[in-house]
Amino acid sequence: MPELTWVGKKLTQSEPASIVKDSILYPNGCGYPDTAPANRLILGDNLSLMTALLPEYEGQVHLIYADPPFFTNRKYPARIGRGEDSRKPAVWKLAEGYHDHWDNLDSYLDFLYQRLTLMYRLLSPNGTLYLHLDWHADAYARLLLDEIFGADHLLNEIIWAYHGPSPIRRAFNRKHDTILAYVKAEDYTFNVDAVREPYNQNTVKTFNSSPKAGFGKMPDLARGKVPEDWWYFPVIARLHNERTGYPTQKPVALLERIVLASSNPGDLVADFFCGSGTTPFVAIRHGRRYLACDETYRAIHTTRNRLIDSEVAFSLEHDSRFLVPVLPAPKTTKVRVQNETVVLETNLELDYWEIDPNWDGVTFKSAAQASRPLRNGRIPSELKIKAGSNLCVRLVTSQGKLFQLNV
Ligand SMILES: C[S@@+](CC[C@H](N)C(=O)[O-])C[C@H]1O[C@@H](n2cnc3c(N)ncnc32)[C@H](O)[C@@H]1O
């Protein structure tokens, strides 16, 4: 069997991360469960995070969606501030997003190889891995996955097609990504009825007028068809309502198709390159549990802002080497408590704030949260809580600084 090789190719054992639990979030009054929430959002390098998660999750993850850097050698800034509405680019501010920079192809392949091997180990026997890349590295990745899973375990090579402007004048416009889906074994999960789509109007018309059109085979027009392995979904630039400002955010519709097809309610879905959090957002919308990791605080912060719209508790954790400093809030920031309402006054440009009514000095139990709306409007300056004995407020600015105020 052909195998991809490069200088220094070798599987190495990474040092496991030491994972610290910062906070547990209980959005929209979802209440304090007795046990730690199954849903985890973790800041750190996924190599050491996955190594640390292996003892608990080896063979336990039903679906992994991986959307790593594509080997583009570009920087991807995030858009922040008051003007993330993509129809008003003049009011965008830029902040650091993530880097897709490599010394050479060898170092990129090494990065992928180590991580894909760990994902394989985490995947359950009936699980599926979807690896999302584009023309820069998809051909190499296919060989890596053939080696790790076995070439006959390729389920699909999916083409996600989209459109949009491009400066290219001496080649065809590059407007598709490739998603490689690999399964571990024959009895993999695939819920075909959950992802059927309507036949197009011409097909329906043809069959209704001539039942012999399909050479005697009449499709079940009402049930819909199994989608092809090429998909069209508009990119986020065109989906104003979904746009978080985090770079290379993927559409909810794309992840919905993957999650619905390859997992069941209650299953564990993981995304170790979660970016703006599209995968965990879709996972809870459809009753799945999730593990989500990223190495940038902006990604974790953006994901948290999306997840507090749910009624599902989750923990926010970090590798101890990725500590985010908690600064004392400036004197101009004040909090008043009136009955069961906490009123915040601040001149910080806030993206997010939250309250722990009974701060124990160790794990922040966030009982109420507010975030700045994605499009228009202001972040709420009041939150309702049940009174506690040691009120503590945490605030995150749009620049990503974290402040704390003990009341
Ligand atoms: C293509 S983006 C993911 C976008 C995401 N699918 C979404 O819908 O928003 C890739 C992400 O991988 C993260 N990343 C890159 N290297 C990483 C690593 N070693 N560990 C954890 N995250 C990493 C980057 O910070 C970035 O957020």
PDB file of N, CA and C and ligand atoms in Angstrom, residues 44-47 65 67-70 97-99 111 115 246-250 271-279 293-296 299 306, ligand 1:
ATOM      1  N   GLY A  44      -6.582  25.149  25.125  1.00  0.00           N
ATOM      2  CA  GLY A  44      -5.244  24.550  25.153  1.00  0.00           C
ATOM      3  C   GLY A  44      -4.889  23.967  23.808  1.00  0.00           C
ATOM      4  N   ASP A  45      -3.662  23.489  23.681  1.00  0.00           N
ATOM      5  CA  ASP A  45      -3.236  22.803  22.460  1.00  0.00           C
ATOM      6  C   ASP A  45      -3.879  21.412  22.469  1.00  0.00           C
ATOM      7  N   ASN A  46      -4.577  21.101  21.386  1.00  0.00           N
ATOM      8  CA  ASN A  46      -5.353  19.855  21.402  1.00  0.00           C
ATOM      9  C   ASN A  46      -4.485  18.596  21.474  1.00  0.00           C
ATOM     10  N   LEU A  47      -3.201  18.709  21.169  1.00  0.00           N
ATOM     11  CA  LEU A  47      -2.344  17.522  21.250  1.00  0.00           C
ATOM     12  C   LEU A  47      -2.245  17.063  22.710  1.00  0.00           C
ATOM     13  N   TYR A  65     -15.607  16.068  14.409  1.00  0.00           N
ATOM     14  CA  TYR A  65     -15.489  16.969  13.257  1.00  0.00           C
ATOM     15  C   TYR A  65     -14.200  17.742  13.472  1.00  0.00           C
ATOM     16  N   ASP A  67     -11.688  20.631  11.868  1.00  0.00           N
ATOM     17  CA  ASP A  67     -11.554  21.719  10.892  1.00  0.00           C
ATOM     18  C   ASP A  67     -10.266  22.464  11.248  1.00  0.00           C
ATOM     19  N   PRO A  68      -9.109  21.847  10.980  1.00  0.00           N
ATOM     20  CA  PRO A  68      -7.842  22.453  11.411  1.00  0.00           C
ATOM     21  C   PRO A  68      -7.413  23.559  10.470  1.00  0.00           C
ATOM     22  N   PRO A  69      -6.328  24.258  10.775  1.00  0.00           N
ATOM     23  CA  PRO A  69      -5.746  25.162   9.773  1.00  0.00           C
ATOM     24  C   PRO A  69      -5.481  24.360   8.494  1.00  0.00           C
ATOM     25  N   PHE A  70      -5.634  25.042   7.330  1.00  0.00           N
ATOM     26  CA  PHE A  70      -5.619  24.328   6.039  1.00  0.00           C
ATOM     27  C   PHE A  70      -4.248  24.317   5.354  1.00  0.00           C
ATOM     28  N   GLY A  97      -6.935  36.649  15.520  1.00  0.00           N
ATOM     29  CA  GLY A  97      -7.767  35.448  15.411  1.00  0.00           C
ATOM     30  C   GLY A  97      -6.893  34.230  15.580  1.00  0.00           C
ATOM     31  N   TYR A  98      -6.504  33.583  14.478  1.00  0.00           N
ATOM     32  CA  TYR A  98      -5.538  32.486  14.600  1.00  0.00           C
ATOM     33  C   TYR A  98      -4.605  32.490  13.400  1.00  0.00           C
ATOM     34  N   HIS A  99      -3.471  31.775  13.569  1.00  0.00           N
ATOM     35  CA  HIS A  99      -2.442  31.747  12.524  1.00  0.00           C
ATOM     36  C   HIS A  99      -2.415  30.380  11.870  1.00  0.00           C
ATOM     37  N   PHE A 111       2.085  17.793  12.367  1.00  0.00           N
ATOM     38  CA  PHE A 111       0.999  18.345  13.199  1.00  0.00           C
ATOM     39  C   PHE A 111      -0.288  17.517  13.010  1.00  0.00           C
ATOM     40  N   ARG A 115      -2.188  14.367  15.600  1.00  0.00           N
ATOM     41  CA  ARG A 115      -3.537  14.648  16.099  1.00  0.00           C
ATOM     42  C   ARG A 115      -4.574  13.682  15.537  1.00  0.00           C
ATOM     43  N   TYR A 246     -15.592  35.568  14.306  1.00  0.00           N
ATOM     44  CA  TYR A 246     -14.438  34.670  14.373  1.00  0.00           C
ATOM     45  C   TYR A 246     -14.117  34.204  12.951  1.00  0.00           C
ATOM     46  N   PRO A 247     -12.822  34.188  12.575  1.00  0.00           N
ATOM     47  CA  PRO A 247     -12.495  33.856  11.180  1.00  0.00           C
ATOM     48  C   PRO A 247     -12.781  32.399  10.832  1.00  0.00           C
ATOM     49  N   THR A 248     -13.059  32.177   9.570  1.00  0.00           N
ATOM     50  CA  THR A 248     -13.295  30.854   8.952  1.00  0.00           C
ATOM     51  C   THR A 248     -14.384  30.043   9.684  1.00  0.00           C
ATOM     52  N   GLN A 249     -15.354  30.760  10.223  1.00  0.00           N
ATOM     53  CA  GLN A 249     -16.505  30.118  10.878  1.00  0.00           C
ATOM     54  C   GLN A 249     -17.286  29.299   9.844  1.00  0.00           C
ATOM     55  N   LYS A 250     -17.722  28.102  10.210  1.00  0.00           N
ATOM     56  CA  LYS A 250     -18.460  27.251   9.278  1.00  0.00           C
ATOM     57  C   LYS A 250     -19.970  27.375   9.519  1.00  0.00           C
ATOM     58  N   ASP A 271     -15.066  18.336  18.881  1.00  0.00           N
ATOM     59  CA  ASP A 271     -14.412  19.207  17.909  1.00  0.00           C
ATOM     60  C   ASP A 271     -13.194  19.787  18.624  1.00  0.00           C
ATOM     61  N   PHE A 272     -12.011  19.327  18.235  1.00  0.00           N
ATOM     62  CA  PHE A 272     -10.792  19.757  18.930  1.00  0.00           C
ATOM     63  C   PHE A 272     -10.172  21.004  18.297  1.00  0.00           C
ATOM     64  N   PHE A 273     -10.816  21.514  17.237  1.00  0.00           N
ATOM     65  CA  PHE A 273     -10.412  22.791  16.610  1.00  0.00           C
ATOM     66  C   PHE A 273     -11.685  23.636  16.528  1.00  0.00           C
ATOM     67  N   CYS A 274     -12.310  23.952  17.659  1.00  0.00           N
ATOM     68  CA  CYS A 274     -13.715  24.380  17.612  1.00  0.00           C
ATOM     69  C   CYS A 274     -13.932  25.801  17.099  1.00  0.00           C
ATOM     70  N   GLY A 275     -12.894  26.665  17.083  1.00  0.00           N
ATOM     71  CA  GLY A 275     -13.058  28.018  16.552  1.00  0.00           C
ATOM     72  C   GLY A 275     -14.223  28.727  17.234  1.00  0.00           C
ATOM     73  N   SER A 276     -15.196  29.170  16.448  1.00  0.00           N
ATOM     74  CA  SER A 276     -16.329  29.920  17.001  1.00  0.00           C
ATOM     75  C   SER A 276     -17.368  29.016  17.661  1.00  0.00           C
ATOM     76  N   GLY A 277     -17.151  27.703  17.626  1.00  0.00           N
ATOM     77  CA  GLY A 277     -18.046  26.797  18.357  1.00  0.00           C
ATOM     78  C   GLY A 277     -19.235  26.291  17.565  1.00  0.00           C
ATOM     79  N   THR A 278     -19.135  26.244  16.254  1.00  0.00           N
ATOM     80  CA  THR A 278     -20.294  25.793  15.467  1.00  0.00           C
ATOM     81  C   THR A 278     -20.688  24.354  15.850  1.00  0.00           C
ATOM     82  N   THR A 279     -19.700  23.494  16.048  1.00  0.00           N
ATOM     83  CA  THR A 279     -20.037  22.089  16.354  1.00  0.00           C
ATOM     84  C   THR A 279     -20.758  21.947  17.703  1.00  0.00           C
ATOM     85  N   CYS A 293     -12.504  22.037  22.026  1.00  0.00           N
ATOM     86  CA  CYS A 293     -11.215  22.612  22.444  1.00  0.00           C
ATOM     87  C   CYS A 293     -10.748  23.630  21.410  1.00  0.00           C
ATOM     88  N   ASP A 294      -9.965  24.565  21.851  1.00  0.00           N
ATOM     89  CA  ASP A 294      -9.251  25.455  20.930  1.00  0.00           C
ATOM     90  C   ASP A 294      -8.098  26.062  21.702  1.00  0.00           C
ATOM     91  N   GLU A 295      -7.065  26.480  20.954  1.00  0.00           N
ATOM     92  CA  GLU A 295      -5.893  27.026  21.648  1.00  0.00           C
ATOM     93  C   GLU A 295      -5.926  28.540  21.759  1.00  0.00           C
ATOM     94  N   THR A 296      -6.952  29.207  21.205  1.00  0.00           N
ATOM     95  CA  THR A 296      -7.001  30.658  21.380  1.00  0.00           C
ATOM     96  C   THR A 296      -8.153  31.028  22.315  1.00  0.00           C
ATOM     97  N   ALA A 299     -11.347  32.154  20.570  1.00  0.00           N
ATOM     98  CA  ALA A 299     -12.233  31.077  20.110  1.00  0.00           C
ATOM     99  C   ALA A 299     -13.089  30.567  21.268  1.00  0.00           C
ATOM    100  N   ARG A 306     -21.835  31.756  22.300  1.00  0.00           N
ATOM    101  CA  ARG A 306     -22.900  31.067  21.547  1.00  0.00           C
ATOM    102  C   ARG A 306     -23.625  30.047  22.426  1.00  0.00           C
TER     103      ARG A 306
HETATM  104  C1  LIG B   1     -10.563  26.604  10.722  1.00  0.00           C
HETATM  105  S1  LIG B   1     -10.672  27.185  12.354  1.00  0.00           S
HETATM  106  C2  LIG B   1     -12.097  26.330  12.979  1.00  0.00           C
HETATM  107  C3  LIG B   1     -13.377  27.065  12.656  1.00  0.00           C
HETATM  108  C4  LIG B   1     -14.611  26.375  13.261  1.00  0.00           C
HETATM  109  N1  LIG B   1     -14.921  25.137  12.598  1.00  0.00           N
HETATM  110  C5  LIG B   1     -15.811  27.301  13.228  1.00  0.00           C
HETATM  111  O1  LIG B   1     -16.890  26.919  12.693  1.00  0.00           O
HETATM  112  O2  LIG B   1     -15.718  28.420  13.727  1.00  0.00           O
HETATM  113  C6  LIG B   1      -9.338  26.329  13.098  1.00  0.00           C
HETATM  114  C7  LIG B   1      -9.194  26.527  14.580  1.00  0.00           C
HETATM  115  O3  LIG B   1      -8.188  25.626  15.064  1.00  0.00           O
HETATM  116  C8  LIG B   1      -7.554  26.234  16.161  1.00  0.00           C
HETATM  117  N2  LIG B   1      -6.269  25.536  16.374  1.00  0.00           N
HETATM  118  C9  LIG B   1      -5.193  25.511  15.567  1.00  0.00           C
HETATM  119  N3  LIG B   1      -4.224  24.746  16.095  1.00  0.00           N
HETATM  120  C10 LIG B   1      -4.720  24.237  17.256  1.00  0.00           C
HETATM  121  C11 LIG B   1      -4.216  23.373  18.241  1.00  0.00           C
HETATM  122  N4  LIG B   1      -2.991  22.859  18.166  1.00  0.00           N
HETATM  123  N5  LIG B   1      -4.992  23.083  19.314  1.00  0.00           N
HETATM  124  C12 LIG B   1      -6.237  23.610  19.435  1.00  0.00           C
HETATM  125  N6  LIG B   1      -6.780  24.436  18.499  1.00  0.00           N
HETATM  126  C13 LIG B   1      -6.027  24.739  17.427  1.00  0.00           C
HETATM  127  C14 LIG B   1      -7.415  27.687  15.747  1.00  0.00           C
HETATM  128  O4  LIG B   1      -7.244  28.532  16.880  1.00  0.00           O
HETATM  129  C15 LIG B   1      -8.740  27.912  15.034  1.00  0.00           C
HETATM  130  O5  LIG B   1      -9.708  28.437  15.913  1.00  0.00           O
END
